[in-house]
Amino acid sequence: PMHAGFAAAAAADGIRVILYVPSTNGRLERDASNTSARELLDGRVDGTVIYQAHELTQDVIQQLQDMGLTVVLMNVDEEIPGFFQILSGAEQRSRETLRWAVELGAKKVGVLGLAAGTQFNSVNQRGIESARLPVGVVYEAVEAIDPMDQIELNKAIDRLVEQKVDSIVFSSDYHVAQYMQRRENGTVPQNLLLFALGGTHSSAHLVFPSVHYMETDLLAAGNHAYQLFKDALEKKPPRSDRLFWSRRPEF
């Protein structure tokens, strides 16, 4: 839905959009077989919007800055100076989700983060601190480079369960799906309060009726990214905006 919002806004201006999905996170390599990356890095496009910018390596970020390419970064956990960007809002989302859990009766909340050592986890933990909760919070990251590593993900889930949490806040749709599969198999508790991420105009994310979802309008975010892109093309001063997350109304 984020890309749909961007592409629709661009189409209204007659701008052609090429969607490129790299084979490895955070790497834009100009090898002979990688036509899309070569078009981007050799300046054959007017600019780029990068949806999962939190996965970019520092080398790639420096490369983009050195090239002077028009760039909009999306889903950034920490602000990167010198770029137009839309931040993920992870701290606000974490804070609001935890307060929601307490309002629903949680006494000990487990939070399942992403890969250990990533910026997301530190931002997420700032949300925990700023929530000023009257209950305990247990934080577990996935001890792997890839936050979708199934073995390490299940270990992180088990560590939360072992600490007798009565609710879990998830940071990834994949993590939710893995937990729900294990719940069907009877290897995790059946009665925990569960919280996850959703996006309006994105029903594919909202497939588990027993899960409480925080949402943001991803379609509007993509549209806004295109407005930032136009400002970047016009060489206006870079600025940062932020996604805002709220409770899904039906819960």
PDB file of C-alpha atoms in Angstrom:
ATOM      1  CA  PRO A   1       0.000   0.000   0.000  1.00  0.00           C
ATOM      2  CA  MET A   2       2.883   2.414   0.610  1.00  0.00           C
ATOM      3  CA  HIS A   3       4.175   1.844  -2.911  1.00  0.00           C
ATOM      4  CA  ALA A   4       0.641   2.113  -4.303  1.00  0.00           C
ATOM      5  CA  GLY A   5       0.290   5.546  -2.710  1.00  0.00           C
ATOM      6  CA  PHE A   6       3.616   6.698  -4.133  1.00  0.00           C
ATOM      7  CA  ALA A   7       2.978   5.291  -7.605  1.00  0.00           C
ATOM      8  CA  ALA A   8      -0.536   6.796  -7.813  1.00  0.00           C
ATOM      9  CA  ALA A   9       0.749  10.262  -6.912  1.00  0.00           C
ATOM     10  CA  ALA A  10       3.602   9.952  -9.404  1.00  0.00           C
ATOM     11  CA  ALA A  11       1.283   8.744 -12.177  1.00  0.00           C
ATOM     12  CA  ALA A  12      -0.864  11.851 -11.733  1.00  0.00           C
ATOM     13  CA  ASP A  13       2.234  13.868 -12.712  1.00  0.00           C
ATOM     14  CA  GLY A  14       3.118  11.552 -15.586  1.00  0.00           C
ATOM     15  CA  ILE A  15       6.143  10.126 -13.761  1.00  0.00           C
ATOM     16  CA  ARG A  16       7.201   6.541 -14.479  1.00  0.00           C
ATOM     17  CA  VAL A  17       8.047   4.474 -11.403  1.00  0.00           C
ATOM     18  CA  ILE A  18      10.329   1.433 -11.471  1.00  0.00           C
ATOM     19  CA  LEU A  19      10.041  -0.966  -8.536  1.00  0.00           C
ATOM     20  CA  TYR A  20      13.331  -2.597  -7.575  1.00  0.00           C
ATOM     21  CA  VAL A  21      13.621  -5.287  -4.886  1.00  0.00           C
ATOM     22  CA  PRO A  22      17.263  -6.044  -3.969  1.00  0.00           C
ATOM     23  CA  SER A  23      18.216  -9.660  -3.433  1.00  0.00           C
ATOM     24  CA  THR A  24      20.066  -8.797  -0.213  1.00  0.00           C
ATOM     25  CA  ASN A  25      19.073  -6.223   2.376  1.00  0.00           C
ATOM     26  CA  GLY A  26      20.839  -2.891   2.214  1.00  0.00           C
ATOM     27  CA  ARG A  27      23.013  -3.673  -0.805  1.00  0.00           C
ATOM     28  CA  LEU A  28      22.794  -1.821  -4.102  1.00  0.00           C
ATOM     29  CA  GLU A  29      25.399  -3.532  -6.240  1.00  0.00           C
ATOM     30  CA  ARG A  30      26.287  -2.574  -9.833  1.00  0.00           C
ATOM     31  CA  ASP A  31      27.142  -6.005 -11.129  1.00  0.00           C
ATOM     32  CA  ALA A  32      26.445  -6.993 -14.714  1.00  0.00           C
ATOM     33  CA  SER A  33      23.219  -8.862 -13.921  1.00  0.00           C
ATOM     34  CA  ASN A  34      21.692  -6.166 -11.715  1.00  0.00           C
ATOM     35  CA  THR A  35      20.132  -3.817 -14.269  1.00  0.00           C
ATOM     36  CA  SER A  36      17.860  -2.004 -11.810  1.00  0.00           C
ATOM     37  CA  ALA A  37      20.638  -1.215  -9.340  1.00  0.00           C
ATOM     38  CA  ARG A  38      22.907  -0.003 -12.171  1.00  0.00           C
ATOM     39  CA  GLU A  39      20.159   2.299 -13.456  1.00  0.00           C
ATOM     40  CA  LEU A  40      19.788   3.735  -9.955  1.00  0.00           C
ATOM     41  CA  LEU A  41      23.447   4.105  -9.064  1.00  0.00           C
ATOM     42  CA  ASP A  42      24.582   5.291 -12.507  1.00  0.00           C
ATOM     43  CA  GLY A  43      22.158   8.201 -12.439  1.00  0.00           C
ATOM     44  CA  ARG A  44      19.771   6.893 -15.101  1.00  0.00           C
ATOM     45  CA  VAL A  45      16.744   7.735 -12.966  1.00  0.00           C
ATOM     46  CA  ASP A  46      15.701  11.108 -11.537  1.00  0.00           C
ATOM     47  CA  GLY A  47      15.842   9.752  -8.009  1.00  0.00           C
ATOM     48  CA  THR A  48      14.633   7.060  -5.677  1.00  0.00           C
ATOM     49  CA  VAL A  49      12.399   6.366  -2.710  1.00  0.00           C
ATOM     50  CA  ILE A  50      13.715   3.588  -0.461  1.00  0.00           C
ATOM     51  CA  TYR A  51      10.954   1.957   1.585  1.00  0.00           C
ATOM     52  CA  GLN A  52      13.025  -0.154   3.980  1.00  0.00           C
ATOM     53  CA  ALA A  53      15.737   2.440   4.552  1.00  0.00           C
ATOM     54  CA  HIS A  54      16.407   1.193   8.080  1.00  0.00           C
ATOM     55  CA  GLU A  55      18.136  -1.801   6.453  1.00  0.00           C
ATOM     56  CA  LEU A  56      20.669   0.271   4.483  1.00  0.00           C
ATOM     57  CA  THR A  57      24.303  -0.098   5.429  1.00  0.00           C
ATOM     58  CA  GLN A  58      26.380   2.963   6.293  1.00  0.00           C
ATOM     59  CA  ASP A  59      28.405   2.397   3.115  1.00  0.00           C
ATOM     60  CA  VAL A  60      25.289   2.631   0.936  1.00  0.00           C
ATOM     61  CA  ILE A  61      24.058   5.727   2.799  1.00  0.00           C
ATOM     62  CA  GLN A  62      27.439   7.390   2.220  1.00  0.00           C
ATOM     63  CA  GLN A  63      27.373   6.329  -1.436  1.00  0.00           C
ATOM     64  CA  LEU A  64      23.941   7.903  -1.936  1.00  0.00           C
ATOM     65  CA  GLN A  65      25.127  11.136  -0.306  1.00  0.00           C
ATOM     66  CA  ASP A  66      28.282  11.271  -2.427  1.00  0.00           C
ATOM     67  CA  MET A  67      26.311  10.781  -5.656  1.00  0.00           C
ATOM     68  CA  GLY A  68      23.941  13.647  -4.922  1.00  0.00           C
ATOM     69  CA  LEU A  69      21.037  11.463  -6.070  1.00  0.00           C
ATOM     70  CA  THR A  70      17.523  12.654  -5.173  1.00  0.00           C
ATOM     71  CA  VAL A  71      16.510  10.276  -2.385  1.00  0.00           C
ATOM     72  CA  VAL A  72      13.567   9.894   0.012  1.00  0.00           C
ATOM     73  CA  LEU A  73      14.093   7.432   2.859  1.00  0.00           C
ATOM     74  CA  MET A  74      11.110   5.626   4.348  1.00  0.00           C
ATOM     75  CA  ASN A  75      10.668   3.691   7.592  1.00  0.00           C
ATOM     76  CA  VAL A  76      13.842   5.110   9.147  1.00  0.00           C
ATOM     77  CA  ASP A  77      14.148   4.414  12.876  1.00  0.00           C
ATOM     78  CA  GLU A  78      16.711   7.145  13.576  1.00  0.00           C
ATOM     79  CA  GLU A  79      16.964  10.380  11.584  1.00  0.00           C
ATOM     80  CA  ILE A  80      19.775  10.411   8.994  1.00  0.00           C
ATOM     81  CA  PRO A  81      21.062  13.968   8.449  1.00  0.00           C
ATOM     82  CA  GLY A  82      20.906  15.374   4.934  1.00  0.00           C
ATOM     83  CA  PHE A  83      17.977  13.335   3.582  1.00  0.00           C
ATOM     84  CA  PHE A  84      14.273  13.793   3.034  1.00  0.00           C
ATOM     85  CA  GLN A  85      12.779  11.007   5.112  1.00  0.00           C
ATOM     86  CA  ILE A  86       9.711   9.616   6.830  1.00  0.00           C
ATOM     87  CA  LEU A  87      10.569   8.078  10.178  1.00  0.00           C
ATOM     88  CA  SER A  88       8.923   4.854  11.327  1.00  0.00           C
ATOM     89  CA  GLY A  89       7.414   6.323  14.499  1.00  0.00           C
ATOM     90  CA  ALA A  90       8.588   3.233  16.390  1.00  0.00           C
ATOM     91  CA  GLU A  91       8.978   5.032  19.714  1.00  0.00           C
ATOM     92  CA  GLN A  92       5.456   6.495  19.688  1.00  0.00           C
ATOM     93  CA  ARG A  93       4.018   3.191  18.461  1.00  0.00           C
ATOM     94  CA  SER A  94       5.759   1.258  21.227  1.00  0.00           C
ATOM     95  CA  ARG A  95       4.614   3.699  23.910  1.00  0.00           C
ATOM     96  CA  GLU A  96       0.965   3.697  22.799  1.00  0.00           C
ATOM     97  CA  THR A  97       0.826  -0.088  22.392  1.00  0.00           C
ATOM     98  CA  LEU A  98       2.184  -0.683  25.887  1.00  0.00           C
ATOM     99  CA  ARG A  99      -0.280   1.745  27.436  1.00  0.00           C
ATOM    100  CA  TRP A 100      -3.074  -0.058  25.559  1.00  0.00           C
ATOM    101  CA  ALA A 101      -1.914  -3.400  26.977  1.00  0.00           C
ATOM    102  CA  VAL A 102      -2.011  -2.038  30.526  1.00  0.00           C
ATOM    103  CA  GLU A 103      -5.504  -0.601  29.975  1.00  0.00           C
ATOM    104  CA  LEU A 104      -6.631  -4.084  28.916  1.00  0.00           C
ATOM    105  CA  GLY A 105      -5.302  -5.577  32.140  1.00  0.00           C
ATOM    106  CA  ALA A 106      -1.752  -6.679  31.338  1.00  0.00           C
ATOM    107  CA  LYS A 107       0.461  -7.119  34.410  1.00  0.00           C
ATOM    108  CA  LYS A 108       3.683  -8.218  32.701  1.00  0.00           C
ATOM    109  CA  VAL A 109       4.275  -7.319  29.058  1.00  0.00           C
ATOM    110  CA  GLY A 110       6.690  -9.045  26.715  1.00  0.00           C
ATOM    111  CA  VAL A 111       8.066  -7.136  23.726  1.00  0.00           C
ATOM    112  CA  LEU A 112       9.578  -9.047  20.817  1.00  0.00           C
ATOM    113  CA  GLY A 113      12.018  -6.843  18.917  1.00  0.00           C
ATOM    114  CA  LEU A 114      13.933  -7.309  15.691  1.00  0.00           C
ATOM    115  CA  ALA A 115      17.520  -8.391  15.080  1.00  0.00           C
ATOM    116  CA  ALA A 116      19.851  -7.758  18.006  1.00  0.00           C
ATOM    117  CA  GLY A 117      21.933  -4.607  17.695  1.00  0.00           C
ATOM    118  CA  THR A 118      19.650  -2.778  15.256  1.00  0.00           C
ATOM    119  CA  GLN A 119      18.545   0.818  15.776  1.00  0.00           C
ATOM    120  CA  PHE A 120      14.921  -0.319  15.912  1.00  0.00           C
ATOM    121  CA  ASN A 121      15.457  -2.057  19.243  1.00  0.00           C
ATOM    122  CA  SER A 122      16.973   0.988  20.925  1.00  0.00           C
ATOM    123  CA  VAL A 123      14.178   3.232  19.601  1.00  0.00           C
ATOM    124  CA  ASN A 124      11.577   0.680  20.695  1.00  0.00           C
ATOM    125  CA  GLN A 125      13.074   0.591  24.174  1.00  0.00           C
ATOM    126  CA  ARG A 126      12.890   4.382  24.390  1.00  0.00           C
ATOM    127  CA  GLY A 127       9.161   3.967  23.827  1.00  0.00           C
ATOM    128  CA  ILE A 128       9.048   1.550  26.763  1.00  0.00           C
ATOM    129  CA  GLU A 129      10.851   4.029  28.994  1.00  0.00           C
ATOM    130  CA  SER A 130       8.669   6.981  27.997  1.00  0.00           C
ATOM    131  CA  ALA A 131       5.463   4.967  28.581  1.00  0.00           C
ATOM    132  CA  ARG A 132       6.197   5.066  32.353  1.00  0.00           C
ATOM    133  CA  LEU A 133       4.252   1.877  32.972  1.00  0.00           C
ATOM    134  CA  PRO A 134       3.151   0.606  36.404  1.00  0.00           C
ATOM    135  CA  VAL A 135       3.893  -2.978  35.278  1.00  0.00           C
ATOM    136  CA  GLY A 136       6.953  -4.972  34.287  1.00  0.00           C
ATOM    137  CA  VAL A 137       8.195  -5.147  30.687  1.00  0.00           C
ATOM    138  CA  VAL A 138      10.444  -7.883  29.297  1.00  0.00           C
ATOM    139  CA  TYR A 139      12.288  -7.154  26.026  1.00  0.00           C
ATOM    140  CA  GLU A 140      13.724  -9.872  23.794  1.00  0.00           C
ATOM    141  CA  ALA A 141      15.509  -9.340  20.482  1.00  0.00           C
ATOM    142  CA  VAL A 142      16.100 -12.003  17.832  1.00  0.00           C
ATOM    143  CA  GLU A 143      19.737 -13.068  18.265  1.00  0.00           C
ATOM    144  CA  ALA A 144      20.505 -13.201  14.540  1.00  0.00           C
ATOM    145  CA  ILE A 145      21.407 -10.863  11.690  1.00  0.00           C
ATOM    146  CA  ASP A 146      18.099 -11.727  10.035  1.00  0.00           C
ATOM    147  CA  PRO A 147      15.095 -10.963  12.304  1.00  0.00           C
ATOM    148  CA  MET A 148      13.124 -13.619  10.384  1.00  0.00           C
ATOM    149  CA  ASP A 149      15.568 -16.391  11.330  1.00  0.00           C
ATOM    150  CA  GLN A 150      13.043 -19.000  12.413  1.00  0.00           C
ATOM    151  CA  ILE A 151      15.251 -20.817  14.906  1.00  0.00           C
ATOM    152  CA  GLU A 152      16.364 -17.663  16.732  1.00  0.00           C
ATOM    153  CA  LEU A 153      12.864 -16.184  16.522  1.00  0.00           C
ATOM    154  CA  ASN A 154      11.392 -19.211  18.265  1.00  0.00           C
ATOM    155  CA  LYS A 155      14.097 -19.015  20.925  1.00  0.00           C
ATOM    156  CA  ALA A 156      13.182 -15.363  21.580  1.00  0.00           C
ATOM    157  CA  ILE A 157       9.486 -16.284  21.829  1.00  0.00           C
ATOM    158  CA  ASP A 158      10.341 -19.088  24.251  1.00  0.00           C
ATOM    159  CA  ARG A 159      12.375 -16.711  26.414  1.00  0.00           C
ATOM    160  CA  LEU A 160       9.359 -14.408  26.728  1.00  0.00           C
ATOM    161  CA  VAL A 161       7.026 -17.285  27.549  1.00  0.00           C
ATOM    162  CA  GLU A 162       9.444 -18.621  30.174  1.00  0.00           C
ATOM    163  CA  GLN A 163       9.274 -15.270  31.971  1.00  0.00           C
ATOM    164  CA  LYS A 164       5.505 -15.690  32.419  1.00  0.00           C
ATOM    165  CA  VAL A 165       4.384 -12.628  30.462  1.00  0.00           C
ATOM    166  CA  ASP A 166       0.635 -12.227  30.034  1.00  0.00           C
ATOM    167  CA  SER A 167       0.868 -10.219  26.796  1.00  0.00           C
ATOM    168  CA  ILE A 168       3.255  -9.872  23.854  1.00  0.00           C
ATOM    169  CA  VAL A 169       3.897  -6.902  21.560  1.00  0.00           C
ATOM    170  CA  PHE A 170       5.223  -7.980  18.144  1.00  0.00           C
ATOM    171  CA  SER A 171       7.330  -5.858  15.795  1.00  0.00           C
ATOM    172  CA  SER A 172       6.818  -7.851  12.600  1.00  0.00           C
ATOM    173  CA  ASP A 173       3.925  -9.502  10.746  1.00  0.00           C
ATOM    174  CA  TYR A 174       6.124 -12.562  10.259  1.00  0.00           C
ATOM    175  CA  HIS A 175       6.660 -12.839  14.016  1.00  0.00           C
ATOM    176  CA  VAL A 176       2.900 -12.726  14.608  1.00  0.00           C
ATOM    177  CA  ALA A 177       2.279 -15.448  12.029  1.00  0.00           C
ATOM    178  CA  GLN A 178       4.977 -17.646  13.554  1.00  0.00           C
ATOM    179  CA  TYR A 179       3.497 -17.229  17.039  1.00  0.00           C
ATOM    180  CA  MET A 180      -0.030 -17.988  15.825  1.00  0.00           C
ATOM    181  CA  GLN A 181       1.176 -21.139  14.084  1.00  0.00           C
ATOM    182  CA  ARG A 182       2.817 -22.277  17.296  1.00  0.00           C
ATOM    183  CA  ARG A 183      -0.338 -21.453  19.233  1.00  0.00           C
ATOM    184  CA  GLU A 184      -2.302 -23.754  16.921  1.00  0.00           C
ATOM    185  CA  ASN A 185       0.274 -26.456  17.624  1.00  0.00           C
ATOM    186  CA  GLY A 186      -0.060 -25.923  21.375  1.00  0.00           C
ATOM    187  CA  THR A 187       3.580 -25.000  21.973  1.00  0.00           C
ATOM    188  CA  VAL A 188       2.879 -21.494  23.322  1.00  0.00           C
ATOM    189  CA  PRO A 189       0.141 -20.189  25.650  1.00  0.00           C
ATOM    190  CA  GLN A 190      -3.353 -19.792  24.213  1.00  0.00           C
ATOM    191  CA  ASN A 191      -4.623 -16.903  26.302  1.00  0.00           C
ATOM    192  CA  LEU A 192      -2.048 -14.112  26.048  1.00  0.00           C
ATOM    193  CA  LEU A 193      -2.995 -10.585  24.948  1.00  0.00           C
ATOM    194  CA  LEU A 194      -1.335 -10.035  21.569  1.00  0.00           C
ATOM    195  CA  PHE A 195      -0.458  -6.731  19.883  1.00  0.00           C
ATOM    196  CA  ALA A 196       0.937  -6.139  16.408  1.00  0.00           C
ATOM    197  CA  LEU A 197       1.321  -3.678  13.540  1.00  0.00           C
ATOM    198  CA  GLY A 198      -1.284  -3.023  10.895  1.00  0.00           C
ATOM    199  CA  GLY A 199      -1.843  -0.495   8.156  1.00  0.00           C
ATOM    200  CA  THR A 200      -5.052   1.017   6.896  1.00  0.00           C
ATOM    201  CA  HIS A 201      -5.772   0.040   3.274  1.00  0.00           C
ATOM    202  CA  SER A 202      -3.682  -3.044   3.992  1.00  0.00           C
ATOM    203  CA  SER A 203      -6.034  -5.843   5.007  1.00  0.00           C
ATOM    204  CA  ALA A 204      -3.362  -8.475   4.332  1.00  0.00           C
ATOM    205  CA  HIS A 205      -1.684  -7.393   7.557  1.00  0.00           C
ATOM    206  CA  LEU A 206      -4.853  -7.809   9.603  1.00  0.00           C
ATOM    207  CA  VAL A 207      -5.546 -11.514   9.410  1.00  0.00           C
ATOM    208  CA  PHE A 208      -5.767 -12.566  13.062  1.00  0.00           C
ATOM    209  CA  PRO A 209      -8.971 -11.380  14.777  1.00  0.00           C
ATOM    210  CA  SER A 210      -7.577 -12.136  18.249  1.00  0.00           C
ATOM    211  CA  VAL A 211      -4.670  -9.705  17.764  1.00  0.00           C
ATOM    212  CA  HIS A 212      -4.899  -6.025  18.713  1.00  0.00           C
ATOM    213  CA  TYR A 213      -3.443  -3.897  15.922  1.00  0.00           C
ATOM    214  CA  MET A 214      -1.793  -0.514  15.891  1.00  0.00           C
ATOM    215  CA  GLU A 215      -2.287   1.097  12.502  1.00  0.00           C
ATOM    216  CA  THR A 216      -1.081   3.886  10.284  1.00  0.00           C
ATOM    217  CA  ASP A 217      -2.239   4.943   6.824  1.00  0.00           C
ATOM    218  CA  LEU A 218       0.409   3.448   4.567  1.00  0.00           C
ATOM    219  CA  LEU A 219      -1.323   4.618   1.385  1.00  0.00           C
ATOM    220  CA  ALA A 220      -1.206   8.220   2.596  1.00  0.00           C
ATOM    221  CA  ALA A 221       2.422   7.742   3.670  1.00  0.00           C
ATOM    222  CA  GLY A 222       3.357   6.712   0.127  1.00  0.00           C
ATOM    223  CA  ASN A 223       1.523   9.706  -1.294  1.00  0.00           C
ATOM    224  CA  HIS A 224       3.354  11.991   1.121  1.00  0.00           C
ATOM    225  CA  ALA A 225       6.679  10.409   0.137  1.00  0.00           C
ATOM    226  CA  TYR A 226       6.046  11.543  -3.426  1.00  0.00           C
ATOM    227  CA  GLN A 227       5.504  15.114  -2.235  1.00  0.00           C
ATOM    228  CA  LEU A 228       8.849  14.901  -0.420  1.00  0.00           C
ATOM    229  CA  PHE A 229      10.402  13.534  -3.600  1.00  0.00           C
ATOM    230  CA  LYS A 230       9.192  16.548  -5.605  1.00  0.00           C
ATOM    231  CA  ASP A 231      10.610  18.884  -2.964  1.00  0.00           C
ATOM    232  CA  ALA A 232      13.914  17.022  -3.134  1.00  0.00           C
ATOM    233  CA  LEU A 233      14.007  17.373  -6.929  1.00  0.00           C
ATOM    234  CA  GLU A 234      13.511  21.110  -6.498  1.00  0.00           C
ATOM    235  CA  LYS A 235      16.529  21.192  -4.157  1.00  0.00           C
ATOM    236  CA  LYS A 236      14.523  22.361  -1.152  1.00  0.00           C
ATOM    237  CA  PRO A 237      16.090  21.882   2.290  1.00  0.00           C
ATOM    238  CA  PRO A 238      15.794  18.269   3.535  1.00  0.00           C
ATOM    239  CA  ARG A 239      13.194  17.586   6.198  1.00  0.00           C
ATOM    240  CA  SER A 240      11.939  14.691   8.283  1.00  0.00           C
ATOM    241  CA  ASP A 241       8.343  13.686   8.903  1.00  0.00           C
ATOM    242  CA  ARG A 242       7.058  10.824  10.997  1.00  0.00           C
ATOM    243  CA  LEU A 243       4.440   8.087  10.774  1.00  0.00           C
ATOM    244  CA  PHE A 244       1.794   8.330  13.499  1.00  0.00           C
ATOM    245  CA  TRP A 245       0.287   5.132  14.875  1.00  0.00           C
ATOM    246  CA  SER A 246      -3.114   4.736  16.551  1.00  0.00           C
ATOM    247  CA  ARG A 247      -5.263   1.926  17.919  1.00  0.00           C
ATOM    248  CA  ARG A 248      -7.386   0.131  15.396  1.00  0.00           C
ATOM    249  CA  PRO A 249     -10.925   1.353  16.201  1.00  0.00           C
ATOM    250  CA  GLU A 250     -12.775  -1.946  16.479  1.00  0.00           C
ATOM    251  CA  PHE A 251     -10.719  -3.057  19.475  1.00  0.00           C
TER     252      PHE A 251
END
